[in-house]
Coordinates of C-alpha atoms in Angstrom, one line a residue:
Chain E
M93 CA -110.7 -5.3 -131.4
S94 CA -108.3 -4.4 -128.6
V95 CA -104.8 -3.3 -129.7
Q96 CA -103.3 -6.2 -127.9
R97 CA -105.4 -8.7 -129.7
T98 CA -104.8 -7.0 -133.1
I99 CA -101.1 -7.4 -132.5
T100 CA -101.5 -11.1 -131.5
A101 CA -103.6 -11.8 -134.6
L102 CA -101.4 -9.7 -136.9
P103 CA -99.1 -12.4 -138.1
T104 CA -102.0 -14.6 -139.2
L105 CA -103.8 -11.6 -140.7
L106 CA -100.6 -10.7 -142.7
R107 CA -100.0 -14.3 -143.7
V108 CA -103.5 -14.9 -145.0
G109 CA -103.6 -11.5 -146.6
L110 CA -100.4 -12.2 -148.4
A111 CA -101.8 -15.5 -149.6
E112 CA -104.8 -13.7 -150.9
A113 CA -102.8 -11.0 -152.6
V114 CA -100.7 -13.7 -154.3
A115 CA -103.9 -15.4 -155.4
Y116 CA -105.1 -12.2 -157.0
R117 CA -101.9 -11.9 -159.1
A118 CA -103.6 -11.0 -162.4
E119 CA -105.5 -8.2 -160.7
M120 CA -102.2 -7.0 -159.1
L121 CA -100.5 -7.0 -162.5
V122 CA -103.3 -4.9 -164.0
W123 CA -102.9 -2.5 -161.1
I124 CA -99.2 -2.2 -161.7
L125 CA -99.6 -1.6 -165.4
A126 CA -102.2 1.0 -164.6
T127 CA -99.6 3.0 -162.6
T128 CA -97.1 3.4 -165.4
M129 CA -98.1 7.0 -166.1
P130 CA -94.8 8.3 -164.5
L131 CA -92.9 6.3 -167.2
V132 CA -95.0 8.0 -169.9
M133 CA -94.3 11.4 -168.3
M134 CA -90.6 10.5 -168.1
A135 CA -90.5 10.0 -171.9
L136 CA -92.3 13.2 -172.5
F137 CA -90.3 15.4 -170.2
T138 CA -86.9 14.0 -171.2
A139 CA -87.8 14.7 -174.9
V140 CA -88.7 18.3 -173.9
A141 CA -85.5 18.7 -171.8
R142 CA -83.3 17.4 -174.5
D143 CA -82.7 20.9 -176.0
A144 CA -82.6 22.9 -172.7
P145 CA -83.3 22.1 -169.1
I146 CA -86.6 23.1 -167.5
G147 CA -85.8 24.8 -164.3
R148 CA -83.2 22.7 -162.7
F149 CA -84.4 19.5 -164.5
G150 CA -82.3 18.2 -167.3
E151 CA -82.8 14.8 -168.9
Q152 CA -81.1 12.9 -166.1
Q153 CA -83.0 14.6 -163.4
F154 CA -86.3 13.9 -165.1
V155 CA -85.4 10.2 -165.5
A156 CA -84.5 10.0 -161.8
Y157 CA -87.6 11.9 -160.7
F158 CA -90.1 9.8 -162.6
L159 CA -88.4 6.5 -161.9
C160 CA -88.6 7.4 -158.2
T161 CA -92.2 8.5 -158.7
F162 CA -93.0 5.1 -160.2
I163 CA -91.3 3.2 -157.3
V164 CA -93.0 5.3 -154.6
R165 CA -96.4 4.9 -156.2
Q166 CA -96.0 1.1 -156.3
V167 CA -95.4 1.2 -152.5
V168 CA -97.9 3.7 -151.3
G169 CA -100.8 3.2 -153.7
S170 CA -104.2 2.2 -152.3
W171 CA -107.5 1.1 -153.8
A172 CA -109.5 0.8 -150.5
S173 CA -112.0 3.5 -151.4
W174 CA -113.3 1.5 -154.5
Q175 CA -113.4 -1.7 -152.4
M176 CA -115.3 0.0 -149.6
N177 CA -117.8 1.6 -152.0
M178 CA -118.6 -1.8 -153.4
E179 CA -118.8 -3.5 -150.1
I180 CA -121.0 -0.8 -148.6
K181 CA -123.3 -0.9 -151.6
D182 CA -123.7 -4.6 -152.0
G183 CA -123.7 -5.4 -148.2
T184 CA -120.5 -7.4 -148.2
L185 CA -119.2 -5.1 -145.5
A186 CA -121.6 -7.0 -143.1
L187 CA -119.2 -9.9 -143.0
R188 CA -116.3 -7.6 -141.9
L189 CA -118.5 -5.9 -139.3
L190 CA -119.4 -9.2 -137.7
R191 CA -115.8 -9.9 -136.7
P192 CA -114.1 -8.4 -133.6
V193 CA -111.5 -6.6 -135.7
S194 CA -112.2 -3.1 -137.2
P195 CA -112.9 -3.2 -140.9
L196 CA -110.6 -0.2 -141.2
V197 CA -107.7 -2.2 -139.7
N198 CA -108.6 -5.0 -142.1
Y199 CA -108.4 -2.7 -145.1
A200 CA -105.1 -1.4 -143.9
I201 CA -103.7 -4.9 -143.5
E202 CA -104.8 -5.9 -147.0
N203 CA -103.0 -2.9 -148.4
L204 CA -99.9 -3.6 -146.3
V205 CA -99.5 -7.2 -147.4
S206 CA -99.7 -6.3 -151.1
I207 CA -96.6 -4.2 -150.7
P208 CA -94.2 -7.1 -151.0
I209 CA -96.0 -8.2 -154.2
R210 CA -95.8 -4.7 -155.6
S211 CA -92.2 -4.5 -154.6
L212 CA -91.5 -7.2 -157.1
V213 CA -91.9 -4.4 -159.6
A214 CA -90.6 -1.6 -157.4
V215 CA -87.3 -3.2 -156.5
P216 CA -86.1 -4.0 -160.1
M217 CA -87.2 -0.5 -161.0
G218 CA -84.9 0.8 -158.3
I219 CA -82.1 -1.2 -159.9
V220 CA -83.0 0.3 -163.3
L221 CA -82.9 3.7 -161.7
L222 CA -79.4 3.2 -160.4
I223 CA -78.2 1.9 -163.8
A224 CA -79.9 4.7 -165.7
V225 CA -78.9 7.7 -163.7
G226 CA -76.1 6.3 -161.5
A227 CA -75.9 6.8 -157.7
G228 CA -75.7 10.5 -158.3
G229 CA -79.4 10.6 -159.2
V230 CA -80.4 10.0 -155.6
T231 CA -79.5 11.6 -152.3
H232 CA -76.3 10.5 -150.5
Q233 CA -77.2 11.8 -147.1
P234 CA -78.1 9.0 -144.6
V235 CA -80.3 11.5 -142.6
L236 CA -82.3 12.2 -145.7
W237 CA -82.8 8.5 -146.3
L238 CA -84.2 8.3 -142.7
L239 CA -86.5 11.1 -143.4
W240 CA -87.4 9.5 -146.7
L241 CA -88.5 6.4 -144.8
L242 CA -90.7 8.6 -142.6
A243 CA -92.1 10.4 -145.7
M244 CA -92.8 6.9 -147.3
I245 CA -94.7 5.8 -144.2
G246 CA -96.6 9.1 -144.1
S247 CA -97.4 8.9 -147.8
W248 CA -98.7 5.3 -147.4
A249 CA -100.8 6.3 -144.3
L250 CA -102.1 9.5 -145.9
T251 CA -103.1 7.7 -149.2
L252 CA -104.7 4.9 -147.3
L253 CA -106.6 7.3 -145.0
V254 CA -107.8 9.4 -147.9
N255 CA -109.2 6.3 -149.4
L256 CA -110.8 5.2 -146.2
A257 CA -112.3 8.7 -145.6
I258 CA -113.7 8.9 -149.1
G259 CA -114.7 5.3 -149.1
S260 CA -116.7 5.9 -145.9
L261 CA -118.7 8.5 -147.8
A262 CA -120.4 5.7 -149.6
F263 CA -122.6 5.4 -146.5
F264 CA -124.0 8.8 -147.3
F265 CA -124.1 9.0 -151.1
E266 CA -125.2 6.7 -153.8
S267 CA -121.6 6.2 -154.7
S268 CA -118.3 7.6 -153.4
V269 CA -116.4 6.4 -156.5
K270 CA -117.0 9.7 -158.3
L271 CA -115.6 11.6 -155.3
M272 CA -112.5 9.5 -155.4
D273 CA -112.2 10.1 -159.1
I274 CA -112.2 13.9 -158.5
W275 CA -109.6 13.5 -155.7
T276 CA -107.5 11.2 -158.0
A277 CA -107.7 13.8 -160.8
A278 CA -106.5 16.6 -158.4
F279 CA -103.9 14.2 -157.0
F280 CA -102.5 13.5 -160.5
V281 CA -102.0 17.1 -161.2
L282 CA -101.1 18.7 -157.9
S283 CA -99.1 15.9 -156.1
G284 CA -96.0 15.8 -158.3
Y285 CA -97.1 12.6 -159.9
L286 CA -97.4 13.9 -163.5
L287 CA -94.9 16.8 -163.1
P288 CA -92.6 17.9 -160.3
V289 CA -94.2 20.4 -158.0
E290 CA -91.3 22.8 -158.3
L291 CA -92.2 23.3 -162.0
F292 CA -95.5 24.9 -161.1
P293 CA -95.8 28.7 -161.3
A294 CA -94.3 30.4 -158.3
R295 CA -97.7 31.9 -157.2
M296 CA -99.2 28.4 -157.0
R297 CA -96.5 26.8 -155.0
P298 CA -97.6 28.0 -151.5
A299 CA -101.1 26.4 -152.1
L300 CA -99.5 23.2 -153.1
D301 CA -97.4 23.2 -150.0
W302 CA -100.5 23.4 -147.9
L303 CA -102.7 20.9 -149.8
P304 CA -102.5 17.2 -149.0
F305 CA -101.8 15.9 -152.5
R306 CA -98.1 16.6 -152.6
Y307 CA -97.6 14.5 -149.3
Q308 CA -99.2 11.5 -150.9
I309 CA -96.3 11.0 -153.4
G310 CA -94.3 14.2 -154.1
L311 CA -92.5 14.5 -150.8
P312 CA -90.8 11.1 -150.6
V313 CA -89.8 11.5 -154.3
E314 CA -88.3 14.9 -153.7
I315 CA -86.4 13.7 -150.7
M316 CA -85.2 10.6 -152.6
V317 CA -83.8 12.7 -155.5
G318 CA -82.2 15.2 -153.0
A319 CA -84.4 18.1 -153.8
H320 CA -84.5 19.3 -150.1
T321 CA -82.1 20.1 -147.3
V322 CA -82.7 18.3 -144.0
E323 CA -84.4 21.4 -142.5
A324 CA -86.7 21.8 -145.5
A325 CA -87.6 18.1 -145.5
L326 CA -88.3 18.2 -141.8
G327 CA -90.7 21.2 -142.3
L328 CA -92.5 19.3 -145.1
L329 CA -92.6 16.1 -143.1
A330 CA -94.3 18.0 -140.3
R331 CA -97.0 19.2 -142.7
Q332 CA -97.4 15.7 -144.1
W333 CA -97.9 14.1 -140.7
S334 CA -100.3 17.0 -139.8
W335 CA -102.4 15.9 -142.9
V336 CA -102.2 12.2 -141.7
L337 CA -103.6 13.4 -138.3
V338 CA -106.3 15.4 -140.0
F339 CA -107.3 12.3 -142.1
V340 CA -107.2 10.0 -139.1
L341 CA -109.9 12.3 -137.5
L342 CA -111.9 12.7 -140.7
T343 CA -111.9 8.9 -141.4
E344 CA -112.9 8.1 -137.8
R345 CA -115.8 10.6 -138.0
A346 CA -116.9 9.6 -141.5
W347 CA -116.8 5.9 -140.5
S348 CA -118.5 6.2 -137.1
L349 CA -121.3 8.3 -138.4
G350 CA -121.6 6.4 -141.6
V351 CA -121.7 2.8 -140.1
K352 CA -124.9 3.8 -138.3
R353 CA -126.5 4.3 -141.8
F354 CA -125.2 1.0 -143.1
A355 CA -128.2 -0.8 -144.7
A356 CA -126.5 -4.2 -145.2
Y357 CA -128.5 -4.8 -148.4
G358 CA -128.4 -8.1 -150.2
G359 CA -129.4 -11.0 -148.0
Chain A
M184 CA -130.2 -14.1 -123.5
I185 CA -132.1 -12.1 -126.3
S186 CA -134.6 -9.5 -125.4
V187 CA -136.3 -7.2 -128.0
T188 CA -138.7 -4.4 -126.9
N189 CA -140.7 -2.3 -129.3
L190 CA -138.0 -2.6 -132.0
R191 CA -138.4 -0.5 -135.1
K192 CA -136.2 -0.1 -138.2
E193 CA -137.2 2.4 -140.9
Y194 CA -135.5 3.0 -144.2
R195 CA -135.7 6.1 -146.3
V196 CA -136.1 5.0 -149.9
H197 CA -135.8 7.2 -152.9
R198 CA -138.8 6.8 -155.3
R199 CA -139.1 8.0 -158.8
A200 CA -141.3 7.1 -161.8
P201 CA -139.8 5.3 -164.8
G202 CA -138.7 7.3 -167.8
M203 CA -136.2 10.0 -168.9
A204 CA -138.3 12.9 -167.7
A205 CA -138.7 11.5 -164.2
A206 CA -134.9 10.7 -164.2
L207 CA -134.1 14.3 -165.0
R208 CA -136.6 15.6 -162.5
S209 CA -135.1 13.4 -159.8
V210 CA -131.8 15.3 -160.3
F211 CA -133.4 18.4 -158.8
V212 CA -136.3 17.2 -156.8
R213 CA -136.1 14.0 -154.9
S214 CA -139.0 12.2 -153.2
Y215 CA -138.5 9.7 -150.5
D216 CA -140.7 7.1 -148.9
T217 CA -140.2 5.8 -145.4
V218 CA -140.3 2.0 -145.3
R219 CA -140.9 0.3 -142.0
A220 CA -139.0 -2.9 -142.2
V221 CA -139.5 -3.8 -138.6
D222 CA -142.5 -2.2 -136.9
G223 CA -142.5 -2.5 -133.1
I224 CA -141.8 -6.1 -132.3
D225 CA -141.2 -7.6 -128.9
F226 CA -139.9 -11.1 -127.9
T227 CA -137.4 -12.8 -125.6
I228 CA -135.4 -15.9 -126.2
G229 CA -133.8 -18.0 -123.5
E230 CA -130.4 -19.7 -123.5
G231 CA -130.3 -22.8 -125.6
E232 CA -133.6 -22.2 -127.4
R233 CA -134.0 -22.9 -131.1
V234 CA -136.4 -20.5 -132.6
G235 CA -137.7 -20.2 -136.2
F236 CA -138.2 -16.7 -137.5
L237 CA -140.7 -16.9 -140.2
G238 CA -142.4 -14.6 -142.6
P239 CA -142.9 -13.9 -146.4
N240 CA -140.3 -12.1 -148.4
G241 CA -139.9 -8.6 -147.1
A242 CA -141.5 -9.4 -143.8
G243 CA -138.5 -8.0 -141.8
K244 CA -136.9 -11.3 -140.8
T245 CA -133.4 -10.7 -142.1
T246 CA -133.5 -7.1 -141.0
T247 CA -134.3 -8.3 -137.5
L248 CA -131.4 -10.7 -137.5
K249 CA -129.1 -7.9 -138.7
L250 CA -130.4 -5.7 -135.9
L251 CA -129.7 -8.5 -133.4
S252 CA -126.2 -9.1 -134.7
G253 CA -125.3 -5.3 -134.6
L254 CA -125.0 -4.8 -138.4
L255 CA -127.9 -2.4 -138.4
H256 CA -128.8 0.4 -135.9
P257 CA -132.4 0.4 -134.8
S258 CA -134.6 3.4 -135.5
S259 CA -136.0 3.0 -132.0
G260 CA -136.7 0.4 -129.4
D261 CA -134.4 -1.7 -127.3
V262 CA -132.3 -4.8 -128.2
R263 CA -130.2 -6.8 -125.8
V264 CA -128.2 -9.9 -126.7
L265 CA -126.2 -11.6 -124.0
G266 CA -126.6 -8.4 -122.0
F267 CA -125.0 -6.3 -124.8
E268 CA -126.5 -3.6 -127.0
P269 CA -125.6 -5.1 -130.4
R270 CA -125.3 -1.8 -132.2
E271 CA -122.2 -1.0 -130.0
R272 CA -120.4 -3.9 -131.6
D273 CA -118.5 -4.6 -128.5
D274 CA -115.6 -7.1 -129.0
A275 CA -117.0 -9.3 -126.2
F276 CA -120.3 -9.3 -127.9
L277 CA -119.0 -10.2 -131.4
Q278 CA -116.8 -12.8 -129.8
Q279 CA -120.0 -14.7 -128.7
I280 CA -122.3 -14.5 -131.7
M281 CA -122.3 -15.3 -135.4
L282 CA -124.6 -14.5 -138.2
V283 CA -124.5 -16.9 -141.2
L284 CA -126.1 -15.4 -144.3
G285 CA -127.0 -18.0 -146.8
Q286 CA -126.5 -15.7 -149.7
K287 CA -123.2 -14.1 -148.5
Q288 CA -120.0 -15.9 -147.7
Q289 CA -117.1 -15.1 -145.3
L290 CA -114.9 -17.8 -146.9
I291 CA -112.0 -16.2 -148.9
W292 CA -112.9 -16.9 -152.5
D293 CA -109.5 -17.7 -153.9
L294 CA -108.0 -19.5 -150.9
P295 CA -108.8 -22.9 -149.4
P296 CA -111.3 -22.9 -146.5
A297 CA -108.5 -23.9 -144.1
D298 CA -107.1 -20.4 -144.5
T299 CA -110.4 -18.8 -143.4
F300 CA -110.6 -21.1 -140.5
E301 CA -107.0 -20.1 -139.5
L302 CA -107.9 -16.5 -139.9
N303 CA -111.0 -16.8 -137.7
R304 CA -108.8 -18.6 -135.1
A305 CA -106.6 -15.6 -135.0
I306 CA -109.3 -13.0 -135.1
Y307 CA -111.3 -14.6 -132.3
D308 CA -108.2 -15.5 -130.4
V309 CA -109.2 -19.2 -130.1
P310 CA -106.6 -21.1 -127.9
A311 CA -104.6 -23.6 -130.0
A312 CA -105.9 -26.7 -128.3
Q313 CA -109.5 -25.6 -128.5
Y314 CA -109.1 -24.7 -132.1
K315 CA -107.7 -28.1 -133.0
Q316 CA -110.4 -29.9 -131.2
T317 CA -113.2 -27.8 -132.7
L318 CA -111.7 -28.1 -136.2
D319 CA -111.3 -31.8 -135.9
E320 CA -114.9 -32.2 -134.8
L321 CA -116.2 -29.9 -137.6
V322 CA -114.1 -31.7 -140.2
T323 CA -115.5 -35.1 -139.0
L324 CA -119.1 -34.1 -138.5
L325 CA -119.4 -32.2 -141.7
D326 CA -117.1 -34.5 -143.8
L327 CA -114.8 -31.6 -144.8
S328 CA -111.4 -33.4 -145.0
V329 CA -111.5 -33.6 -148.9
V330 CA -112.4 -29.8 -149.3
M331 CA -110.0 -28.3 -146.7
A332 CA -107.2 -27.7 -149.2
K333 CA -109.3 -26.8 -152.3
P334 CA -109.7 -23.1 -153.3
T335 CA -113.2 -22.1 -152.1
R336 CA -114.1 -21.1 -155.7
Q337 CA -113.8 -24.7 -156.8
L338 CA -116.2 -26.1 -154.1
S339 CA -119.8 -27.0 -154.8
L340 CA -122.6 -24.9 -153.2
G341 CA -123.2 -27.6 -150.6
E342 CA -119.4 -28.0 -149.8
R343 CA -119.2 -24.2 -149.5
M344 CA -122.2 -24.0 -147.2
K345 CA -120.7 -26.7 -144.9
C346 CA -117.4 -24.8 -144.8
E347 CA -119.2 -21.5 -144.1
L348 CA -121.0 -23.1 -141.2
A349 CA -117.7 -24.5 -139.9
A350 CA -116.0 -21.1 -140.3
A351 CA -118.9 -19.6 -138.3
L352 CA -118.4 -22.1 -135.4
I353 CA -114.6 -22.0 -135.0
H354 CA -115.0 -19.7 -132.0
R355 CA -118.0 -21.6 -130.6
P356 CA -120.6 -18.8 -130.6
R357 CA -123.2 -18.9 -127.9
V358 CA -125.8 -17.3 -130.1
L359 CA -126.1 -18.3 -133.8
F360 CA -128.2 -16.4 -136.2
L361 CA -128.9 -18.3 -139.4
D362 CA -130.4 -16.6 -142.4
E363 CA -131.5 -19.2 -145.0
P364 CA -128.6 -21.6 -144.2
T365 CA -129.9 -24.3 -146.5
I366 CA -130.9 -22.2 -149.5
G367 CA -130.1 -23.9 -152.8
L368 CA -128.9 -27.1 -151.2
D369 CA -130.0 -30.6 -152.2
V370 CA -132.2 -32.6 -149.8
D371 CA -129.3 -34.7 -148.4
M372 CA -127.2 -31.7 -147.7
Q373 CA -130.2 -29.9 -146.1
V374 CA -130.6 -33.0 -143.7
T375 CA -126.9 -33.0 -143.0
L376 CA -126.8 -29.3 -142.0
R377 CA -130.1 -29.6 -139.9
T378 CA -128.7 -32.5 -138.0
F379 CA -125.4 -30.8 -137.4
I380 CA -127.0 -27.5 -136.3
N381 CA -129.2 -29.4 -133.8
E382 CA -126.2 -31.3 -132.4
Y383 CA -124.3 -28.0 -132.0
N384 CA -127.3 -26.5 -130.1
Q385 CA -127.5 -29.5 -127.8
R386 CA -123.9 -29.9 -127.2
W387 CA -123.0 -26.2 -126.4
N388 CA -126.5 -25.1 -125.3
A389 CA -126.2 -22.4 -128.0
T390 CA -129.2 -20.2 -128.8
L391 CA -130.4 -20.4 -132.3
L392 CA -132.5 -18.1 -134.3
L393 CA -133.2 -19.3 -137.8
T394 CA -134.9 -17.9 -140.9
S395 CA -135.8 -20.3 -143.7
H396 CA -138.3 -20.6 -146.4
Y397 CA -137.9 -24.4 -146.2
M398 CA -140.6 -25.5 -143.7
D399 CA -138.6 -28.8 -143.3
D400 CA -135.8 -26.8 -141.8
V401 CA -138.2 -25.2 -139.3
E402 CA -140.0 -28.5 -138.5
A403 CA -136.6 -30.2 -137.9
M404 CA -134.9 -27.5 -135.9
C405 CA -137.3 -25.2 -134.3
P406 CA -139.8 -26.1 -131.5
R407 CA -140.8 -22.5 -131.2
V408 CA -141.5 -20.1 -134.1
I409 CA -141.9 -16.3 -134.3
V410 CA -143.9 -15.2 -137.3
V411 CA -143.6 -11.6 -138.6
D412 CA -145.4 -10.0 -141.5
H413 CA -145.1 -6.4 -142.7
G414 CA -142.6 -5.8 -139.9
K415 CA -145.1 -6.8 -137.2
L416 CA -145.0 -9.8 -135.0
I417 CA -148.1 -11.9 -135.6
Y418 CA -147.4 -15.1 -133.7
D419 CA -145.0 -16.4 -131.1
G420 CA -145.4 -19.9 -129.9
T421 CA -145.0 -23.6 -130.7
L422 CA -145.2 -24.8 -134.3
E423 CA -148.0 -27.2 -133.3
A424 CA -150.1 -24.5 -131.8
L425 CA -149.6 -22.3 -134.9
A426 CA -150.7 -25.1 -137.2
E427 CA -153.8 -25.8 -135.0
K428 CA -154.7 -22.1 -134.9
A429 CA -154.3 -21.6 -138.7
R430 CA -155.6 -24.8 -139.9
P431 CA -157.9 -26.4 -137.4
E432 CA -158.3 -29.6 -139.4
K433 CA -156.4 -32.8 -140.1
R434 CA -155.6 -34.6 -143.3
L435 CA -157.0 -38.1 -143.9
V436 CA -154.9 -39.9 -146.5
L437 CA -156.6 -43.0 -147.8
R438 CA -154.9 -45.7 -150.0
L439 CA -157.6 -47.5 -151.9
S440 CA -157.7 -51.0 -153.4
K441 CA -160.2 -49.8 -156.1
P442 CA -161.6 -46.4 -157.3
V443 CA -164.4 -44.8 -155.3
D444 CA -167.0 -42.2 -156.1
A445 CA -166.3 -38.6 -155.2
A446 CA -169.7 -38.4 -153.6
D447 CA -168.8 -41.1 -151.1
L448 CA -165.5 -39.3 -150.2
A449 CA -167.3 -35.9 -149.8
K450 CA -169.4 -37.5 -147.0
L451 CA -166.2 -37.8 -144.9
G452 CA -164.6 -34.4 -145.5
V453 CA -163.5 -31.9 -148.1
I454 CA -161.7 -33.6 -151.0
V455 CA -158.2 -32.2 -151.5
R456 CA -157.0 -34.9 -153.9
H457 CA -158.9 -37.7 -155.6
E458 CA -157.1 -40.4 -157.7
A459 CA -157.9 -44.0 -158.4
A460 CA -155.7 -45.4 -155.6
V461 CA -155.3 -42.4 -153.3
A462 CA -157.6 -39.9 -151.8
V463 CA -156.8 -37.0 -149.5
L464 CA -159.5 -35.3 -147.4
R465 CA -159.6 -32.3 -145.1
V466 CA -161.5 -33.1 -141.9
E467 CA -162.4 -31.0 -138.9
R468 CA -160.4 -32.1 -135.8
D469 CA -163.5 -33.0 -133.9
R470 CA -164.8 -35.1 -136.7
V471 CA -161.6 -37.1 -137.4
K472 CA -162.7 -40.2 -135.3
E473 CA -166.1 -40.4 -137.0
S474 CA -164.6 -40.0 -140.5
V475 CA -161.9 -42.6 -139.9
G476 CA -164.6 -45.0 -138.7
A477 CA -166.7 -44.3 -141.8
A478 CA -163.8 -44.7 -144.2
L479 CA -162.8 -48.0 -142.7
G480 CA -166.4 -49.3 -142.7
N481 CA -167.6 -48.1 -146.0
L482 CA -164.6 -47.8 -148.4
P483 CA -162.1 -50.3 -149.8
V484 CA -159.2 -48.8 -147.6
V485 CA -155.9 -50.6 -147.6
D486 CA -154.1 -48.0 -145.6
L487 CA -155.1 -44.8 -143.7
T488 CA -153.0 -42.1 -142.1
V489 CA -154.1 -38.9 -140.2
E490 CA -151.7 -36.1 -140.8
N491 CA -151.3 -32.4 -140.0
P492 CA -151.7 -30.1 -143.0
P493 CA -148.4 -29.3 -144.7
L494 CA -146.6 -26.4 -143.0
E495 CA -146.3 -24.6 -146.3
E496 CA -150.1 -24.5 -146.4
V497 CA -150.4 -23.4 -142.8
M498 CA -147.9 -20.6 -143.4
R499 CA -149.7 -19.5 -146.6
D500 CA -152.9 -19.3 -144.6
V501 CA -151.3 -17.3 -141.8
F502 CA -149.8 -14.8 -144.2
R503 CA -153.0 -14.5 -146.3
K504 CA -155.0 -13.6 -143.1
T505 CA -152.5 -10.8 -142.4
E506 CA -152.6 -9.2 -146.0
P507 CA -153.3 -5.5 -145.6
T508 CA -156.7 -4.4 -146.8

């Protein structure tokens, strides 16, 4: 589908996508409940930090960090790889392929339209954050909020692209779900989702800076809680968007090679 | 419009024996078979033609439709539809075709069909006036007004299939591939869909390629049939010629005022059915006149009809003749 036509069709795609997301409200609620791990970690770390801070993290810092993590996760989360895996295996992808709009654009739009629904949880949680830790828990620099916005878009794009790239591997393997599970396990540990990246041993930090996981969630959270200067944030943003570019290329390659192998089973 | 030359599609299929030992062995050593779903077929279809694509299960019909609509990439051979190579999935190509899969649906399950229609309008960039006109016609012809606002999941199978067809036609495709469009529908609904599809073909001169296991669909919609079996094309021509070729005989259906002896019937032809008031005989085409005369002269006949053998039987014979030895 040409870019111009995609833009023309976008309002309808978004409107119908939103109607669909609302229709699947129970599924959405389950997804939201399944992403409460940062709240569990918040309880755990604040209990540990009650006696003495861990690094620069005291109780308040942990509360701010994990509430921010919860909010960011609500907005940037994606489940496209599971959906792709299923649709490739049962042949449902055929219906997307028949339309003059790229299925990848379709998956992206479906993810995008669910953000307002997920924001129904993220926004109140933001208010809880302000009440719990006060305005001092988050950065006060407007420039950093601008960079946070870029980091959020980068996190959303990277998470979606990782899903699309791994989902496309279902064309090649019996199932790409296990690969996504492995990625998710690494993401949980290395991204800052379960514990702040700066609490990792110093010798591991350079590796975490170069791996993509931190840029899926850790970076916007860190910017939000004021963990970085503008210069440091810009450097990390450059790495994040480099990973976005890498995954654009990987997704394009995996998809274009994979779709040739599509068997369109099931009627 | 559609041209297919030496088209082949092969699948690599993992094979293993049943049981735990075989399962464990397959972790380390895998064996594969190559299945030829489509094995070197050639045909052309002109604009506005309605063609039935027939064959037993696993013959390669649906695979061919998927190759023609660009869902599958051929292993070899050449396919052109409307001048496009389907596997390229060019927007201009997708804009002019549609594949309706009787066992898969494009309707959004939890939303009313009207939303899917609107989505297709946007995706296919149908001008507002044309969309309104097409939708009004589809709603009237397929009697959709009562289902437009109901969630798809609450529609009956027949209602869903009508909506599915409507969704497929919003952009007025020039080539329509239909894979088992009437599967699972009751007789009334089958007739409605057949009539509608024929009208669409005549009105827009659309090309139609249909697979169906219901021979009534084929008889009602397809003057020409292409028969495939084991991936190979075994017949391409009119339905009548196929019936004549496979079953060079007619059916004599006799309604009788009183029972007759089987021996008397056997003199006229091979007995297919013999009851007190009805007898059905199979008669060679060149003996029909003679047998009809004899029946009217010698038996208590109150009504007599000469029919072609049922298409189901014709097809069964065709496929039996192509069984691999």
